[in-house]
Short mmCIF file of C-alpha atoms in Angstrom, two decimals:
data_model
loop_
_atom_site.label_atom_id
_atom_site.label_comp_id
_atom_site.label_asym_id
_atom_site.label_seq_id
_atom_site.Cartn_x
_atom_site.Cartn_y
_atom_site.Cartn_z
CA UNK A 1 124.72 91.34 137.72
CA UNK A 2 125.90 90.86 133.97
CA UNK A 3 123.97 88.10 133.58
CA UNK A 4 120.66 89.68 134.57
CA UNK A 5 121.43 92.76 132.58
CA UNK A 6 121.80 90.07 129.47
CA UNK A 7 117.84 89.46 130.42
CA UNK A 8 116.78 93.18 130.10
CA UNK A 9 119.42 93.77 127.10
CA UNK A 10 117.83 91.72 124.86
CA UNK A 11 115.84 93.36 121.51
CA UNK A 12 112.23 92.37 121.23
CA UNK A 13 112.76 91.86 118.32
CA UNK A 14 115.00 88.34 119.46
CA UNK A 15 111.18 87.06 120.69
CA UNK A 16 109.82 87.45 116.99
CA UNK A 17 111.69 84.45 115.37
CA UNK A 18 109.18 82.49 113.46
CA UNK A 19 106.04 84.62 114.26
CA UNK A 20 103.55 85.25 111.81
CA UNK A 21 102.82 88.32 110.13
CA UNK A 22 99.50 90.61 111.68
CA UNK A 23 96.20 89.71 109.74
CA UNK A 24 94.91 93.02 109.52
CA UNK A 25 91.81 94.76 109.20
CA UNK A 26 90.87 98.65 108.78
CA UNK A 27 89.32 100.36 111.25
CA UNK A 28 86.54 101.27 108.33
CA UNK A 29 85.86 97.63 108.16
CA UNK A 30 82.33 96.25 109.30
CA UNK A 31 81.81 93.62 111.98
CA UNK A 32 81.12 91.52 109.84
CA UNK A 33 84.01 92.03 107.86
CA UNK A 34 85.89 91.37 111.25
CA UNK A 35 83.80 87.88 111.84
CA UNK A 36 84.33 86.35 108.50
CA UNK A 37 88.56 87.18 109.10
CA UNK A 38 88.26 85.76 112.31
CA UNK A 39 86.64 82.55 110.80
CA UNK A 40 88.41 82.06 108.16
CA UNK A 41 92.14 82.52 109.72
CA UNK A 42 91.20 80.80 112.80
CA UNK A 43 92.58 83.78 114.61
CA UNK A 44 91.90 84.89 118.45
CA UNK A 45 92.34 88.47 118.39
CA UNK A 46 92.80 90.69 114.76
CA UNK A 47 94.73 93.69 114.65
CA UNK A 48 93.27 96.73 113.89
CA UNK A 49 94.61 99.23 111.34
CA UNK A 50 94.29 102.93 111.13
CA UNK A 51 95.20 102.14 107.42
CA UNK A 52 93.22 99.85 104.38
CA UNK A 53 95.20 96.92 104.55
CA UNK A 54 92.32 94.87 104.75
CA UNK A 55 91.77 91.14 104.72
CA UNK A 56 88.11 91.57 103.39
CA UNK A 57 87.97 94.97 101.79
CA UNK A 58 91.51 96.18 99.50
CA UNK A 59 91.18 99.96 99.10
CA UNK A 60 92.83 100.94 95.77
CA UNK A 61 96.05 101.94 95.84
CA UNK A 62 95.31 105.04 93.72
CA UNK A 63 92.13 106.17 96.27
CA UNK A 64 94.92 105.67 99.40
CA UNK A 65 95.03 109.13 100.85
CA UNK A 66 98.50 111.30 102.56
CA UNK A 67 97.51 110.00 105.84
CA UNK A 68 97.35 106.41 104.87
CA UNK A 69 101.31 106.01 104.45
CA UNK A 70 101.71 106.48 108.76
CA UNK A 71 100.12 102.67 108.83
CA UNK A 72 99.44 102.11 112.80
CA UNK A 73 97.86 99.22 114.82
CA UNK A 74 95.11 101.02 116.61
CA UNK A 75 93.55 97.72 118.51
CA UNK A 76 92.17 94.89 118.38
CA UNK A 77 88.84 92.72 118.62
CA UNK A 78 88.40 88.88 118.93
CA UNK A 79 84.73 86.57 118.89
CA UNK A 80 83.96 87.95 122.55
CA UNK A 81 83.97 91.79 121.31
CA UNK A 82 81.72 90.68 118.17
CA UNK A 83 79.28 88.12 121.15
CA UNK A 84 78.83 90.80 123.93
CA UNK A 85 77.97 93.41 120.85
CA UNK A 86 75.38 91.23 119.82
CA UNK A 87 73.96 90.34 123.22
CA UNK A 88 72.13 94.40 123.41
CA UNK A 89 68.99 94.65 123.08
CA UNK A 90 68.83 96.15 120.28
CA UNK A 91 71.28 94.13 118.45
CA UNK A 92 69.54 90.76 119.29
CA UNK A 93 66.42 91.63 117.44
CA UNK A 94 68.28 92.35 114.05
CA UNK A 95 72.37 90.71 114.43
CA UNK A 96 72.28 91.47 110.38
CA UNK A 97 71.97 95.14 110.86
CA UNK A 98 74.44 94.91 113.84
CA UNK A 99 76.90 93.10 111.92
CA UNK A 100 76.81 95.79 108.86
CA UNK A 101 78.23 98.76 111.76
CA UNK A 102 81.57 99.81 111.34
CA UNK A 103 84.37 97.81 113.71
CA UNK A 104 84.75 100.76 115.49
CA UNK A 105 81.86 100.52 117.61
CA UNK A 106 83.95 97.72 119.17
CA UNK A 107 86.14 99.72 120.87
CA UNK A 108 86.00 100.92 124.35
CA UNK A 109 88.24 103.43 126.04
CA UNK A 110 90.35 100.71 127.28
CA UNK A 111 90.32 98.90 123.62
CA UNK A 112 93.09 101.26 122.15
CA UNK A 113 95.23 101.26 125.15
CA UNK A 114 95.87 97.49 124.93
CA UNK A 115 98.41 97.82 122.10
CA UNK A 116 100.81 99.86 121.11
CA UNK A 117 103.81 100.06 118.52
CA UNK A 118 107.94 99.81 119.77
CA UNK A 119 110.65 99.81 117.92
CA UNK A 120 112.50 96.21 117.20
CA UNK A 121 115.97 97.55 118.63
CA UNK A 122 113.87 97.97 122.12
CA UNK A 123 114.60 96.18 125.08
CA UNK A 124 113.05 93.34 126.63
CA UNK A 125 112.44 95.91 129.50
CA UNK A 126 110.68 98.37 127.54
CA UNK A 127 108.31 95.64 126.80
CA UNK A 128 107.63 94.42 130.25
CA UNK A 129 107.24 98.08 131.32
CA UNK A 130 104.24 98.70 129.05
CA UNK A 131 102.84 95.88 129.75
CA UNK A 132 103.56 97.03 133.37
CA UNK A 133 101.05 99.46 132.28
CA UNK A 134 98.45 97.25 130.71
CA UNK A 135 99.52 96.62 127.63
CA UNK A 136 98.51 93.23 126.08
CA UNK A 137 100.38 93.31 122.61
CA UNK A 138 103.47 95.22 121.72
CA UNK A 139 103.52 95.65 117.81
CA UNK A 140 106.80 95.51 116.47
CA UNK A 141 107.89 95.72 112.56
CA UNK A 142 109.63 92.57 111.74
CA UNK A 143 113.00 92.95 110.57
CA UNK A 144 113.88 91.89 106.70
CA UNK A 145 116.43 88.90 108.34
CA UNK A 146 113.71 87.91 110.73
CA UNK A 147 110.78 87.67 108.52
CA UNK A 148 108.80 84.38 108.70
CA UNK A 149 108.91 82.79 105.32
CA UNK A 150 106.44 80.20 104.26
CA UNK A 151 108.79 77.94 102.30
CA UNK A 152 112.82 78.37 101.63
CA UNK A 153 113.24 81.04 98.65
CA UNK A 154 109.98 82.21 98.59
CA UNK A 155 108.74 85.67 99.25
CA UNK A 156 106.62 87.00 102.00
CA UNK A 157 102.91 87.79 101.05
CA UNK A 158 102.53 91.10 99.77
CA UNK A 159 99.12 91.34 101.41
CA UNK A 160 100.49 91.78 104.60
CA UNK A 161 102.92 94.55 104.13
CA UNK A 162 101.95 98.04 104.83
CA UNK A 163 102.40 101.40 103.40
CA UNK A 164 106.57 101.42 104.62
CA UNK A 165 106.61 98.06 103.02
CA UNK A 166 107.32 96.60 106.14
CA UNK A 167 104.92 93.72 108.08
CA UNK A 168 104.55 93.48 111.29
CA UNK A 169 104.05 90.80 114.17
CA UNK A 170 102.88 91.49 118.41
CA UNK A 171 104.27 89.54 121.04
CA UNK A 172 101.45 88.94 123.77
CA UNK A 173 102.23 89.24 127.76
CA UNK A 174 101.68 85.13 127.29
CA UNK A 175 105.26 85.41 125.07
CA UNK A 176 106.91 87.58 128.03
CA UNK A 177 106.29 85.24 130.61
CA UNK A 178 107.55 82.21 128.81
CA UNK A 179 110.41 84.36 127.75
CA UNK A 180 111.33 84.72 131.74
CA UNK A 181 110.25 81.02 132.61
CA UNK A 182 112.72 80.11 130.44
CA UNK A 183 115.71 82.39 131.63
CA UNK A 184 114.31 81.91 135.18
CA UNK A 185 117.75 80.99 136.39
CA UNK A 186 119.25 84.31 135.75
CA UNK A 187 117.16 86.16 138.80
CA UNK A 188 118.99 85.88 141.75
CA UNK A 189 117.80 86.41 144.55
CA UNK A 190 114.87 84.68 142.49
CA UNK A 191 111.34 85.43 143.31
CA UNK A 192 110.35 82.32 141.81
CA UNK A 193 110.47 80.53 144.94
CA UNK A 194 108.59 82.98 146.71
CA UNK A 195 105.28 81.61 147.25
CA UNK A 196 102.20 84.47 146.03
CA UNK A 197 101.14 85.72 148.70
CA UNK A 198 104.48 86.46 150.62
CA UNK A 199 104.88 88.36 146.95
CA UNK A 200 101.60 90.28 147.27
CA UNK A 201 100.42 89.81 143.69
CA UNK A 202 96.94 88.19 144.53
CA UNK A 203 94.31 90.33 143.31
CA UNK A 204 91.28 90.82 145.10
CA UNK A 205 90.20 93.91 143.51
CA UNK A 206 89.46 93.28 140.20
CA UNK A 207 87.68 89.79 140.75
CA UNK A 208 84.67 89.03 138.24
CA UNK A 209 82.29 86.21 140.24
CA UNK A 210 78.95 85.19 139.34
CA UNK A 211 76.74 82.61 141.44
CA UNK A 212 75.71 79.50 139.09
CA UNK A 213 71.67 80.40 139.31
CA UNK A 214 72.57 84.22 138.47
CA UNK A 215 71.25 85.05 134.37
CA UNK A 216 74.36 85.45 132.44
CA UNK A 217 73.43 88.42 130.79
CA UNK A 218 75.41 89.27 133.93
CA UNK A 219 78.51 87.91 132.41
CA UNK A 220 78.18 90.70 129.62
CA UNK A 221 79.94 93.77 130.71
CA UNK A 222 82.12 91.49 133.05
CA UNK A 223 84.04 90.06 129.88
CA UNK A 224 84.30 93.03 128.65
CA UNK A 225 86.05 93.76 131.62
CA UNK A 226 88.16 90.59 131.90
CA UNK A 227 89.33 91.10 128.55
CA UNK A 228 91.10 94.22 129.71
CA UNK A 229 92.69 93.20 132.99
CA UNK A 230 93.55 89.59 130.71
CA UNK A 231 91.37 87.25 133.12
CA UNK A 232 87.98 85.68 133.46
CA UNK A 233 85.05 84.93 135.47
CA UNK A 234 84.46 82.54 137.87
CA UNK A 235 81.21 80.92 138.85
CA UNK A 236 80.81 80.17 142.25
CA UNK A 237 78.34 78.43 144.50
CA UNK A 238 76.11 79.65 147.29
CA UNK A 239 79.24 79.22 149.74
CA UNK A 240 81.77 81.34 147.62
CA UNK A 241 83.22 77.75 146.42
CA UNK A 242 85.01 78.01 142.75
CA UNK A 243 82.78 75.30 140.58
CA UNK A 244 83.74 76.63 137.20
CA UNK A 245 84.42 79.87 135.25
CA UNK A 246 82.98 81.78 132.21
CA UNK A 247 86.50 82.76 130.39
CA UNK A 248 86.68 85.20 127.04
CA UNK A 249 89.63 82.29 125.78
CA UNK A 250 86.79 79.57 125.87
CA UNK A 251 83.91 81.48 124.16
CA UNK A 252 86.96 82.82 121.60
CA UNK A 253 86.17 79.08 120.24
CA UNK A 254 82.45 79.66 119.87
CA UNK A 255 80.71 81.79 117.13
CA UNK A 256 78.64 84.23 117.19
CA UNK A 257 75.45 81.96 117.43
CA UNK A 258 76.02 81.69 121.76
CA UNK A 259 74.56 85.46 121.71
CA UNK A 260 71.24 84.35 122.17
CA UNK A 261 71.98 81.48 125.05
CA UNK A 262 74.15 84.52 127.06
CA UNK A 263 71.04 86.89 126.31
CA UNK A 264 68.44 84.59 128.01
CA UNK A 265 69.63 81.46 129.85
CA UNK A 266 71.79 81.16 133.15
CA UNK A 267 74.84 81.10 133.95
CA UNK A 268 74.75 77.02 134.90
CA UNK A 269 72.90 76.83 131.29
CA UNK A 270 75.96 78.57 129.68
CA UNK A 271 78.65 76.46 131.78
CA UNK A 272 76.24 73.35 129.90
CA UNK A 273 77.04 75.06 126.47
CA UNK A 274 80.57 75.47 127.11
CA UNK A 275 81.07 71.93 128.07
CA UNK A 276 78.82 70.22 125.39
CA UNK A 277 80.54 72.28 122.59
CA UNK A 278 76.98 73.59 121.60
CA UNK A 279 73.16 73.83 122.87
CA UNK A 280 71.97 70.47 124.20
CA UNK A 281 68.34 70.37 122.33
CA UNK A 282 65.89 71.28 125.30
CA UNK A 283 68.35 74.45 125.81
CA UNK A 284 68.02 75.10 121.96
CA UNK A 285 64.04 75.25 122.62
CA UNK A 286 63.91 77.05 126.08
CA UNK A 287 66.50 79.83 124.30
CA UNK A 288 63.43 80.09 121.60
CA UNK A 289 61.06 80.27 124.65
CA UNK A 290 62.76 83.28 126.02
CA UNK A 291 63.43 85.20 122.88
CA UNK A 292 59.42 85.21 122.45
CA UNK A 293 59.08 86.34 125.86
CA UNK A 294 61.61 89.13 125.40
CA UNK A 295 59.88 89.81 121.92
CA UNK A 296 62.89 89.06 120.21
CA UNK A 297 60.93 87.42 117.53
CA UNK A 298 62.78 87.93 114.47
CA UNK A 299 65.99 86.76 115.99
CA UNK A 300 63.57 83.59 116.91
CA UNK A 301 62.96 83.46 113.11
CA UNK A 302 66.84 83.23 112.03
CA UNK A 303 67.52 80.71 114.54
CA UNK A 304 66.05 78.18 111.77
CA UNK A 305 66.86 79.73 108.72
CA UNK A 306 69.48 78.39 106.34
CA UNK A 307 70.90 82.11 105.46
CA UNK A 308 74.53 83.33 105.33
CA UNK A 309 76.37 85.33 107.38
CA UNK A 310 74.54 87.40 109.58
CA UNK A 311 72.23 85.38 111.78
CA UNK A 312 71.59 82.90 113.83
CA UNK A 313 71.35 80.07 112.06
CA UNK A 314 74.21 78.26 113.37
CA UNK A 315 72.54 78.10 116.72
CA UNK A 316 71.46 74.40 116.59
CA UNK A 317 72.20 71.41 118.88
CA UNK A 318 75.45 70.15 117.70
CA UNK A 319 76.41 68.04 121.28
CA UNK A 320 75.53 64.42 120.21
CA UNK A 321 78.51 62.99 121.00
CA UNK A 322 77.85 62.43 124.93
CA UNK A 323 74.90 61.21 126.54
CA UNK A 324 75.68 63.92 129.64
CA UNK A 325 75.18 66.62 127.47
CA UNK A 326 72.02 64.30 125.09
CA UNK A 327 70.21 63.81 128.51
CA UNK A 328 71.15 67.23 130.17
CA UNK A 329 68.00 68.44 132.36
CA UNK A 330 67.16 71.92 132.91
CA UNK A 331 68.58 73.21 136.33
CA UNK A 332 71.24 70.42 137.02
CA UNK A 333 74.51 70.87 136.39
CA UNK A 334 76.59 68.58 133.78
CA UNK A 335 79.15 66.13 134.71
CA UNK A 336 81.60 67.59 131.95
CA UNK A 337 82.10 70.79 133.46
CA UNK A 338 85.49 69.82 135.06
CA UNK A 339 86.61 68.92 131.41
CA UNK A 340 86.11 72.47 129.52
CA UNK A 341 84.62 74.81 132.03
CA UNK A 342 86.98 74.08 134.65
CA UNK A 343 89.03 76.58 136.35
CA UNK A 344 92.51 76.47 137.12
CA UNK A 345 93.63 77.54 140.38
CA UNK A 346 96.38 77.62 142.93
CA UNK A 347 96.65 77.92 146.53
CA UNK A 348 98.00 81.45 148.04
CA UNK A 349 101.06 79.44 149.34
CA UNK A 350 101.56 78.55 145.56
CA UNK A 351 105.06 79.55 144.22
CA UNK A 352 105.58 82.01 141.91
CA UNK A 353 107.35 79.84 139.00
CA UNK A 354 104.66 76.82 139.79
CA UNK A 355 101.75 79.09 139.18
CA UNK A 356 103.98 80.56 136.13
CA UNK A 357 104.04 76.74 134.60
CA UNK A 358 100.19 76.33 135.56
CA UNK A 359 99.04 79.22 133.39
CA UNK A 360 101.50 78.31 130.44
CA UNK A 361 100.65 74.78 130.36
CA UNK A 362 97.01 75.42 130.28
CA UNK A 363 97.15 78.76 127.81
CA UNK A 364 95.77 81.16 130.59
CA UNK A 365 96.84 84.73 131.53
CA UNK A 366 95.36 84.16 134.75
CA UNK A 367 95.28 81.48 137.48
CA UNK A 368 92.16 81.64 140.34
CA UNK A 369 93.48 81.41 143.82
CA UNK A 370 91.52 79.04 146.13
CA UNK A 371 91.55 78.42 149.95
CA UNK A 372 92.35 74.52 150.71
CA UNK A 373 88.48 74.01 150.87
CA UNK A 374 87.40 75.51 147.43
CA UNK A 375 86.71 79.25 148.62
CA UNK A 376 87.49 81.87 146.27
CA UNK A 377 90.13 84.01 147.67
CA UNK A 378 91.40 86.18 144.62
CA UNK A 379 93.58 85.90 141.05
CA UNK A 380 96.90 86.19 139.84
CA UNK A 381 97.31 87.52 136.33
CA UNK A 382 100.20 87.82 134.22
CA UNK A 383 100.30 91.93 134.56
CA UNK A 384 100.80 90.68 138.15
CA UNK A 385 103.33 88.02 137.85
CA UNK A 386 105.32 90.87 135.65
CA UNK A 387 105.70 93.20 138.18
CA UNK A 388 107.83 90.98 140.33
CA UNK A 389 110.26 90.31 137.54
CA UNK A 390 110.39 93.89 136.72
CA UNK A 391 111.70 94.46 140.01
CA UNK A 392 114.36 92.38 139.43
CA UNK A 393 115.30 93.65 136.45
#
């Protein structure tokens, strides 16, 4: 019993040695104030501040207001958020306009309830139970002794220290789980062994499927969706057999530019993109096509000019480097699918800790569960996988 009460002892705080500081942005900020953070730091997700501690835009220190010294992670938004923004309607005909609206308009109900501040002296189980709760990323200050310094003797960048002087890092449910992988030995009984479905954690409920021929403009409000309940969405074929999947991670590697493609090709077409890293050059031309039929014009127009940030101009056939993506015909389905669109899964007799080391290996909250002949059945997710440690705990 000591020994497991060591596990839900420890500070969260012992889980930030060596992370980075947040890159920040305010919540006054633009989009495309957001996008050109996001390119530039290579980041997946960028925290959102209720504050101006900026990465694009410093506010003054003399113009900073009372209210501006309570400095407080309010969300966050990654390349999907900016993508599925762009994909309305009324967004595709003019992305420069879009971009120029404030950050904010990001943020759905569920946006702000993915993070949320604790203290570094809290538990490891105070963690796990927010997360219980949906939270993604715990924000926690970063103690002076634990501070991530870029060389020995020098001094943490100012930029990223807020109003208390203080900067501040998020552990991710990712972070959690390979926390308890690691200490896996201290839960006994252990679940680990258990196999998934004897542990009741496979989701059926919130399961996000498309069929291969389906538009993705379909896969819009879906990733939205997956974003929130930290999985994906799989693509399926006419007999409910997993052939691929549409995930947020993957398109968090893409720009801006695959707005068009998910506003007017299918969902086999975007599986193509994924796996070519880029249109193939008859999907560049049929995306054109479709943007004249759906009298986006002037988003045709950008697609070939050579303009800065915002437009389309990136959106240009960039997958030479195969000759299965080169010679790619419309309505078949590309041989390198299994290589970047492929979906992990796991069978419902799966045990726990084996589908644990699946999704860590491969950098996925989430692993698809399959019957022996390819069938969808369901997904196991992180959130899910938590529970049955905090049972133990």
């Amino acid at each position: 019993m000591a020994v497991r009460l060591s596990v839900s002892g420890h500070e969260v705080s012992d889980l930030c040695l060596g992370k980075p500081s947040l890159r920040s942005i305010s919540i006054t900020d633009t989009i495309a104030d957001a996008l050109s953070a996001i390119k530039l730091f290579g980041l997946t997700y960028l925290s959102v501040w209720n504050c101006h501690h900026s990465l694009t835009n410093k506010k003054p220190v003399a113009t900073l207001e009372e209210g501006d010294l309570n400095c407080e992670c309010v969300g966050r938004v990654c390349m999907v958020d900016v993508i599925c923004f762009l994909c309305k309607p009324e967004n595709l005909s003019s992305p420069g306009t879009a971009l120029q609206s404030p950050v904010s308009v990001l943020f759905a109900g569920d946006n702000y309830s993915l993070v949320q501040h604790i203290q570094p002296n809290a538990s490891l189980l105070e963690a796990i139970d927010a997360m219980d709760k949906g939270v993604q990323n715990v924000v926690i200050p970063i103690p002076e002794e634990k501070r991530w310094k870029k060389k020995e003797n020098q001094t943490l960048d100012s930029d990223i220290l807020h109003n208390d002087n203080r900067a501040y890092c998020w552990l991710s449910q990712e972070d959690v789980m390979r926390y308890l992988l690691n200490s896996i030995r201290v839960f006994s009984p252990s679940p680990a062994t258990d196999s998934i479905a004897t542990l009741g954690i496979i989701d059926t409920q919130n399961l996000f499927v498309l069929y291969y021929n389906d538009p993705a403009s379909s896969a819009l409000e879906l990733l939205t969706a997956a974003i929130v309940h930290q999985s994906s969405i799989a693509v399926v074929n006419p007999q409910g057999k997993l052939i691929g999947e549409i995930s947020p991670f993957m398109l968090n590697s893409f720009d801006e530019a695959v707005a068009p493609a998910l506003a007017t090709l299918s969902v086999g077409d975007v599986l193509t993109y994924i796996d070519c890293g880029g249109p193939p050059e008859d999907l560049v031309q049929l995306v054109k096509e479709r943007l004249y039929e759906q009298n986006y014009g002037a988003a045709v127009e950008l697609l070939g000019e050579e303009t800065t940030l915002p437009s389309w101009s990136s959106f240009s056939s960039t997958s030479s480097e195969e000759d299965t993506c080169k010679n790619w015909k419309l309505g078949g389905y590309s041989s390198r699918v299994v290589r970047r669109s492929e979906a992990i899964f796991c069978y419902p007799w799966s045990s726990l800790v084996a589908v644990m080391i699946q999704a860590l290996a491969h950098r996925v909250s989430y692993v698809w569960v399959v019957q022996e002949d390819g069938t969808l059945t369901g997904i196991v997710t992180f959130q899910g996988m938590l529970k049955i440690f905090r049972e133990h705990l």
